[in-house]
Amino acid sequence: MLGPAAIRRLSMRGVAVRTRPAQPFACPASLRRSSSAGPHSPPTPVLARISNAVREWPLTVAMASMAAKAAVVDVAVQCFVERREVVDRRRTATFAIFGCLWMGGAQYFIYSRWMEAIVIPSSAAATAAAKVCFDQLVYVPALFLPVFFVVNQTMRGDPHPLQAARAQYERELWLTLKTTWPPSFAMQYVGFRFVPPHLRIPYVAACSLVSTTLLSVLRGYFSRGPREPEPEPEEPNPKAASTRLASRTTRTLGEWLDEKQGGK
């Protein structure tokens, strides 16, 4: 390779010398990766790590989160709202099993897979609103609550769970929907509009604490049955009071007279 001085001498003698432009130093890929992941680079956000972990095990996380949420809420309602001295373990187990198998397992496919087929072109807000309406007006009254009532009657040991669940459905449907609709509509709209599908069930588990608390309160209310009316206090009878006073006065005067006569 010719140096700069040799190139100048050859050019002075009229010899054309072809030179290559200087190439910049190329840093190896391994060095670039190590330098970009240096001590001064920002760490991976915690939410991104959680999202990646849930993406790897979406069904397992959905079932575990829903089971834990349902059990914790029902125990809290029994202890702090209903003021029970002994926790109804059968009722808590009903909520935990129902939360694991249906709210976590089945609803993962319903919310994160099948409802993704509901799409309104060029309108994400309208798509989310359509999913919420289908969820609250079709899925919950037609499928979610009947399954929950059947599971509840089965766990209570009813010999005819289907008939008992049907009677419970007819008796409690409207009050349950009317109580849970206000928080559920808002919560589900945010979930369908902004939350990615693999995080939708954990999001529902975190936000549905309100609706599950209301559902548990309603179950405790209906399980207690109607309260017996308290007996009305007896109205004072002035004639009986005067009779008792007269007898007491007469007895006192008689005793006083006996004492006087005995003293004589």
mmCIF file of C-alpha atoms in Angstrom:
data_model
loop_
_atom_site.group_PDB
_atom_site.id
_atom_site.type_symbol
_atom_site.label_atom_id
_atom_site.label_comp_id
_atom_site.label_asym_id
_atom_site.label_seq_id
_atom_site.Cartn_x
_atom_site.Cartn_y
_atom_site.Cartn_z
ATOM 1 C CA MET A 1 0.000 0.000 0.000
ATOM 2 C CA LEU A 2 1.482 3.376 -1.047
ATOM 3 C CA GLY A 3 2.000 6.026 1.519
ATOM 4 C CA PRO A 4 1.169 9.708 1.112
ATOM 5 C CA ALA A 5 4.764 10.702 0.137
ATOM 6 C CA ALA A 6 5.015 8.066 -2.628
ATOM 7 C CA ILE A 7 1.661 9.114 -4.016
ATOM 8 C CA ARG A 8 2.858 12.761 -4.229
ATOM 9 C CA ARG A 9 6.080 11.774 -6.055
ATOM 10 C CA LEU A 10 4.217 9.646 -8.569
ATOM 11 C CA SER A 11 1.677 12.364 -9.189
ATOM 12 C CA MET A 12 4.503 14.878 -9.845
ATOM 13 C CA ARG A 13 5.917 12.547 -12.547
ATOM 14 C CA GLY A 14 2.486 12.371 -14.245
ATOM 15 C CA VAL A 15 1.559 8.881 -13.084
ATOM 16 C CA ALA A 16 -2.121 8.504 -12.303
ATOM 17 C CA VAL A 17 -2.671 6.815 -9.003
ATOM 18 C CA ARG A 18 -6.080 5.462 -8.090
ATOM 19 C CA THR A 19 -6.867 5.534 -4.403
ATOM 20 C CA ARG A 20 -9.842 4.207 -2.449
ATOM 21 C CA PRO A 21 -11.750 6.526 -0.171
ATOM 22 C CA ALA A 22 -11.166 5.928 3.491
ATOM 23 C CA GLN A 23 -13.777 3.630 5.009
ATOM 24 C CA PRO A 24 -15.163 4.549 8.402
ATOM 25 C CA PHE A 25 -14.497 2.160 11.242
ATOM 26 C CA ALA A 26 -17.392 -0.300 11.517
ATOM 27 C CA CYS A 27 -18.209 -1.273 15.069
ATOM 28 C CA PRO A 28 -19.027 -4.989 15.407
ATOM 29 C CA ALA A 29 -22.637 -5.893 16.154
ATOM 30 C CA SER A 30 -21.690 -7.430 19.496
ATOM 31 C CA LEU A 31 -19.994 -4.204 20.575
ATOM 32 C CA ARG A 32 -22.992 -2.167 19.438
ATOM 33 C CA ARG A 33 -25.331 -4.360 21.501
ATOM 34 C CA SER A 34 -23.130 -4.167 24.550
ATOM 35 C CA SER A 35 -22.758 -0.424 24.251
ATOM 36 C CA SER A 36 -26.493 0.113 23.805
ATOM 37 C CA ALA A 37 -27.204 -2.043 26.895
ATOM 38 C CA GLY A 38 -24.667 -0.213 29.002
ATOM 39 C CA PRO A 39 -25.163 1.007 32.560
ATOM 40 C CA HIS A 40 -26.603 4.308 31.364
ATOM 41 C CA SER A 41 -29.341 2.773 29.157
ATOM 42 C CA PRO A 42 -32.895 2.877 30.591
ATOM 43 C CA PRO A 43 -34.140 -0.450 32.040
ATOM 44 C CA THR A 44 -37.142 -2.304 30.641
ATOM 45 C CA PRO A 45 -40.351 -0.868 32.166
ATOM 46 C CA VAL A 46 -42.054 -2.999 34.772
ATOM 47 C CA LEU A 47 -45.374 -2.918 32.907
ATOM 48 C CA ALA A 48 -43.645 -4.156 29.760
ATOM 49 C CA ARG A 49 -42.168 -7.097 31.686
ATOM 50 C CA ILE A 50 -45.567 -7.954 33.146
ATOM 51 C CA SER A 51 -47.162 -7.710 29.726
ATOM 52 C CA ASN A 52 -44.547 -10.027 28.215
ATOM 53 C CA ALA A 53 -45.033 -12.564 31.016
ATOM 54 C CA VAL A 54 -48.812 -12.523 30.599
ATOM 55 C CA ARG A 55 -48.429 -12.889 26.827
ATOM 56 C CA GLU A 56 -46.543 -16.152 27.372
ATOM 57 C CA TRP A 57 -49.144 -17.639 29.776
ATOM 58 C CA PRO A 58 -52.408 -15.755 29.094
ATOM 59 C CA LEU A 59 -54.866 -18.511 30.037
ATOM 60 C CA THR A 60 -53.073 -19.469 33.267
ATOM 61 C CA VAL A 61 -52.821 -15.869 34.426
ATOM 62 C CA ALA A 62 -56.465 -15.255 33.577
ATOM 63 C CA MET A 63 -57.719 -18.238 35.583
ATOM 64 C CA ALA A 64 -55.472 -17.555 38.592
ATOM 65 C CA SER A 65 -56.283 -13.847 38.761
ATOM 66 C CA MET A 66 -60.029 -14.388 38.512
ATOM 67 C CA ALA A 67 -60.082 -17.147 41.138
ATOM 68 C CA ALA A 68 -58.076 -15.085 43.620
ATOM 69 C CA LYS A 69 -60.149 -11.989 43.026
ATOM 70 C CA ALA A 70 -63.484 -13.770 43.476
ATOM 71 C CA ALA A 71 -62.441 -15.501 46.705
ATOM 72 C CA VAL A 72 -60.880 -12.401 48.288
ATOM 73 C CA VAL A 73 -63.877 -10.215 47.497
ATOM 74 C CA ASP A 74 -66.405 -12.689 48.895
ATOM 75 C CA VAL A 75 -64.447 -13.154 52.138
ATOM 76 C CA ALA A 76 -64.154 -9.376 52.508
ATOM 77 C CA VAL A 77 -67.889 -8.942 51.985
ATOM 78 C CA GLN A 78 -68.741 -11.604 54.557
ATOM 79 C CA CYS A 79 -66.364 -10.153 57.153
ATOM 80 C CA PHE A 80 -66.806 -6.388 56.718
ATOM 81 C CA VAL A 81 -70.191 -5.896 55.041
ATOM 82 C CA GLU A 82 -72.348 -8.701 56.392
ATOM 83 C CA ARG A 83 -70.467 -8.854 59.735
ATOM 84 C CA ARG A 84 -70.487 -12.637 59.878
ATOM 85 C CA GLU A 85 -68.715 -14.310 62.761
ATOM 86 C CA VAL A 86 -68.041 -17.467 60.695
ATOM 87 C CA VAL A 87 -67.124 -17.296 57.004
ATOM 88 C CA ASP A 88 -69.355 -19.307 54.691
ATOM 89 C CA ARG A 89 -66.649 -21.435 53.077
ATOM 90 C CA ARG A 90 -69.027 -23.087 50.656
ATOM 91 C CA ARG A 91 -70.073 -19.734 49.272
ATOM 92 C CA THR A 92 -66.443 -18.613 48.969
ATOM 93 C CA ALA A 93 -65.531 -21.864 47.221
ATOM 94 C CA THR A 94 -68.404 -21.283 44.813
ATOM 95 C CA PHE A 95 -67.009 -17.895 43.880
ATOM 96 C CA ALA A 96 -63.439 -19.212 43.574
ATOM 97 C CA ILE A 97 -64.369 -22.157 41.341
ATOM 98 C CA PHE A 98 -66.661 -20.040 39.221
ATOM 99 C CA GLY A 99 -63.983 -17.353 38.908
ATOM 100 C CA CYS A 100 -61.298 -19.845 37.890
ATOM 101 C CA LEU A 101 -63.217 -21.945 35.381
ATOM 102 C CA TRP A 102 -65.675 -19.516 33.880
ATOM 103 C CA MET A 103 -64.619 -15.924 34.562
ATOM 104 C CA GLY A 104 -60.959 -16.742 33.917
ATOM 105 C CA GLY A 105 -61.012 -19.713 31.538
ATOM 106 C CA ALA A 106 -64.126 -19.374 29.413
ATOM 107 C CA GLN A 107 -64.158 -15.585 29.385
ATOM 108 C CA TYR A 108 -60.581 -15.503 28.117
ATOM 109 C CA PHE A 109 -61.763 -17.031 24.858
ATOM 110 C CA ILE A 110 -64.935 -14.925 24.830
ATOM 111 C CA TYR A 111 -63.334 -11.536 25.539
ATOM 112 C CA SER A 112 -59.856 -11.983 24.075
ATOM 113 C CA ARG A 113 -60.614 -14.181 21.070
ATOM 114 C CA TRP A 114 -64.219 -14.349 19.910
ATOM 115 C CA MET A 115 -65.236 -10.741 20.577
ATOM 116 C CA GLU A 116 -62.317 -9.572 18.451
ATOM 117 C CA ALA A 117 -64.468 -10.558 15.475
ATOM 118 C CA ILE A 118 -66.846 -7.668 16.273
ATOM 119 C CA VAL A 119 -65.322 -4.858 14.238
ATOM 120 C CA ILE A 120 -66.891 -1.677 12.906
ATOM 121 C CA PRO A 121 -64.597 -0.304 10.156
ATOM 122 C CA SER A 122 -63.003 3.135 10.615
ATOM 123 C CA SER A 123 -64.360 3.572 14.160
ATOM 124 C CA ALA A 124 -62.535 2.141 17.161
ATOM 125 C CA ALA A 125 -64.921 3.845 19.592
ATOM 126 C CA ALA A 126 -67.981 2.361 17.897
ATOM 127 C CA THR A 127 -66.329 -1.065 17.865
ATOM 128 C CA ALA A 128 -65.702 -0.875 21.620
ATOM 129 C CA ALA A 129 -69.272 0.312 22.237
ATOM 130 C CA ALA A 130 -70.684 -2.570 20.178
ATOM 131 C CA LYS A 131 -68.619 -5.079 22.162
ATOM 132 C CA VAL A 132 -69.807 -3.598 25.457
ATOM 133 C CA CYS A 133 -73.455 -3.750 24.385
ATOM 134 C CA PHE A 134 -73.084 -7.358 23.286
ATOM 135 C CA ASP A 135 -71.364 -8.195 26.567
ATOM 136 C CA GLN A 136 -73.823 -6.540 28.951
ATOM 137 C CA LEU A 137 -77.092 -6.981 27.047
ATOM 138 C CA VAL A 138 -76.602 -10.448 25.530
ATOM 139 C CA TYR A 139 -73.758 -12.390 27.115
ATOM 140 C CA VAL A 140 -74.282 -11.503 30.803
ATOM 141 C CA PRO A 141 -78.065 -12.086 31.068
ATOM 142 C CA ALA A 142 -78.214 -14.983 28.600
ATOM 143 C CA LEU A 143 -75.102 -16.968 29.544
ATOM 144 C CA PHE A 144 -73.052 -15.571 32.435
ATOM 145 C CA LEU A 145 -75.760 -15.334 35.100
ATOM 146 C CA PRO A 146 -77.463 -18.675 34.256
ATOM 147 C CA VAL A 147 -74.134 -20.491 34.539
ATOM 148 C CA PHE A 148 -73.370 -18.718 37.824
ATOM 149 C CA PHE A 149 -76.753 -19.608 39.314
ATOM 150 C CA VAL A 150 -76.401 -23.278 38.313
ATOM 151 C CA VAL A 151 -72.930 -23.448 39.882
ATOM 152 C CA ASN A 152 -74.214 -21.742 43.012
ATOM 153 C CA GLN A 153 -77.143 -24.132 43.466
ATOM 154 C CA THR A 154 -74.914 -27.144 42.792
ATOM 155 C CA MET A 155 -72.391 -26.043 45.434
ATOM 156 C CA ARG A 156 -75.213 -25.484 47.920
ATOM 157 C CA GLY A 157 -76.193 -29.144 47.536
ATOM 158 C CA ASP A 158 -79.632 -28.599 46.036
ATOM 159 C CA PRO A 159 -81.072 -31.909 44.761
ATOM 160 C CA HIS A 160 -82.529 -30.149 41.701
ATOM 161 C CA PRO A 161 -79.966 -27.468 40.788
ATOM 162 C CA LEU A 162 -81.435 -26.636 37.379
ATOM 163 C CA GLN A 163 -84.924 -25.950 38.724
ATOM 164 C CA ALA A 164 -83.514 -24.000 41.663
ATOM 165 C CA ALA A 165 -81.247 -22.006 39.349
ATOM 166 C CA ARG A 166 -84.182 -21.161 37.111
ATOM 167 C CA ALA A 167 -86.209 -19.901 40.055
ATOM 168 C CA GLN A 168 -83.219 -17.893 41.272
ATOM 169 C CA TYR A 169 -82.716 -16.456 37.784
ATOM 170 C CA GLU A 170 -86.324 -15.291 37.566
ATOM 171 C CA ARG A 171 -86.210 -13.847 41.075
ATOM 172 C CA GLU A 172 -82.830 -12.070 41.016
ATOM 173 C CA LEU A 173 -82.113 -11.195 37.364
ATOM 174 C CA TRP A 174 -83.374 -7.636 37.181
ATOM 175 C CA LEU A 175 -81.953 -6.492 40.524
ATOM 176 C CA THR A 176 -78.563 -8.029 39.689
ATOM 177 C CA LEU A 177 -78.388 -6.355 36.264
ATOM 178 C CA LYS A 178 -79.603 -3.030 37.600
ATOM 179 C CA THR A 179 -76.941 -3.065 40.316
ATOM 180 C CA THR A 180 -73.965 -4.175 38.208
ATOM 181 C CA TRP A 181 -74.647 -2.312 34.950
ATOM 182 C CA PRO A 182 -73.312 1.176 35.874
ATOM 183 C CA PRO A 183 -69.731 0.104 36.755
ATOM 184 C CA SER A 184 -69.641 -2.696 34.178
ATOM 185 C CA PHE A 185 -70.489 -0.528 31.172
ATOM 186 C CA ALA A 186 -67.707 1.967 31.929
ATOM 187 C CA MET A 187 -65.163 -0.704 32.860
ATOM 188 C CA GLN A 188 -65.776 -2.830 29.780
ATOM 189 C CA TYR A 189 -65.656 0.129 27.398
ATOM 190 C CA VAL A 190 -62.180 1.059 28.622
ATOM 191 C CA GLY A 191 -61.110 -2.587 28.376
ATOM 192 C CA PHE A 192 -62.331 -3.118 24.814
ATOM 193 C CA ARG A 193 -61.107 0.308 23.682
ATOM 194 C CA PHE A 194 -57.598 0.566 25.160
ATOM 195 C CA VAL A 195 -56.459 -2.746 26.723
ATOM 196 C CA PRO A 196 -54.708 -5.332 24.466
ATOM 197 C CA PRO A 197 -56.410 -8.745 24.265
ATOM 198 C CA HIS A 198 -53.848 -10.703 26.286
ATOM 199 C CA LEU A 199 -54.214 -8.252 29.223
ATOM 200 C CA ARG A 200 -57.991 -7.989 29.069
ATOM 201 C CA ILE A 201 -58.862 -10.667 31.640
ATOM 202 C CA PRO A 202 -56.322 -9.442 34.263
ATOM 203 C CA TYR A 203 -57.695 -5.942 33.669
ATOM 204 C CA VAL A 204 -61.235 -7.210 34.223
ATOM 205 C CA ALA A 205 -60.067 -9.038 37.365
ATOM 206 C CA ALA A 206 -58.597 -5.812 38.746
ATOM 207 C CA CYS A 207 -61.514 -3.561 37.824
ATOM 208 C CA SER A 208 -64.410 -5.920 38.452
ATOM 209 C CA LEU A 209 -63.812 -5.829 42.194
ATOM 210 C CA VAL A 210 -66.767 -3.455 42.321
ATOM 211 C CA SER A 211 -69.144 -5.646 40.315
ATOM 212 C CA THR A 212 -68.077 -8.813 42.134
ATOM 213 C CA THR A 213 -68.551 -7.082 45.483
ATOM 214 C CA LEU A 214 -72.056 -6.061 44.452
ATOM 215 C CA LEU A 215 -72.818 -9.584 43.235
ATOM 216 C CA SER A 216 -71.567 -11.072 46.504
ATOM 217 C CA VAL A 217 -73.616 -8.596 48.530
ATOM 218 C CA LEU A 218 -76.687 -9.553 46.528
ATOM 219 C CA ARG A 219 -76.007 -13.257 47.093
ATOM 220 C CA GLY A 220 -75.785 -12.633 50.831
ATOM 221 C CA TYR A 221 -78.971 -10.560 50.735
ATOM 222 C CA PHE A 222 -80.957 -13.197 48.870
ATOM 223 C CA SER A 223 -79.530 -16.090 50.883
ATOM 224 C CA ARG A 224 -80.756 -14.551 54.140
ATOM 225 C CA GLY A 225 -84.324 -14.411 52.845
ATOM 226 C CA PRO A 226 -86.964 -11.887 53.854
ATOM 227 C CA ARG A 227 -86.657 -10.489 57.348
ATOM 228 C CA GLU A 228 -89.454 -11.232 59.769
ATOM 229 C CA PRO A 229 -91.274 -8.135 60.950
ATOM 230 C CA GLU A 230 -90.434 -7.113 64.443
ATOM 231 C CA PRO A 231 -93.309 -7.327 66.959
ATOM 232 C CA GLU A 232 -94.946 -4.004 67.575
ATOM 233 C CA PRO A 233 -94.726 -2.689 71.130
ATOM 234 C CA GLU A 234 -97.909 -3.093 73.130
ATOM 235 C CA GLU A 235 -99.896 0.061 73.589
ATOM 236 C CA PRO A 236 -100.324 1.046 77.213
ATOM 237 C CA ASN A 237 -103.724 0.191 78.626
ATOM 238 C CA PRO A 238 -104.761 2.967 80.976
ATOM 239 C CA LYS A 239 -107.475 0.810 82.623
ATOM 240 C CA ALA A 240 -104.996 -1.973 83.423
ATOM 241 C CA ALA A 241 -102.507 0.541 84.746
ATOM 242 C CA SER A 242 -105.085 2.132 87.013
ATOM 243 C CA THR A 243 -106.169 -1.326 88.235
ATOM 244 C CA ARG A 244 -102.571 -2.249 89.124
ATOM 245 C CA LEU A 245 -102.115 1.101 90.864
ATOM 246 C CA ALA A 246 -105.364 0.676 92.762
ATOM 247 C CA SER A 247 -104.479 -2.835 93.907
ATOM 248 C CA ARG A 248 -101.030 -1.701 94.971
ATOM 249 C CA THR A 249 -102.556 1.266 96.866
ATOM 250 C CA THR A 250 -105.232 -0.890 98.477
ATOM 251 C CA ARG A 251 -102.690 -3.442 99.581
ATOM 252 C CA THR A 252 -100.525 -0.752 101.056
ATOM 253 C CA LEU A 253 -103.430 0.802 102.962
ATOM 254 C CA GLY A 254 -104.508 -2.626 104.245
ATOM 255 C CA GLU A 255 -101.055 -3.355 105.528
ATOM 256 C CA TRP A 256 -100.994 0.054 107.175
ATOM 257 C CA LEU A 257 -104.345 -0.604 108.911
ATOM 258 C CA ASP A 258 -103.176 -4.000 110.113
ATOM 259 C CA GLU A 259 -100.133 -2.437 111.608
ATOM 260 C CA LYS A 260 -102.274 0.167 113.360
ATOM 261 C CA GLN A 261 -104.652 -2.417 114.792
ATOM 262 C CA GLY A 262 -101.820 -4.653 115.895
ATOM 263 C CA GLY A 263 -100.216 -1.737 117.645
ATOM 264 C CA LYS A 264 -103.358 -1.113 119.630
#
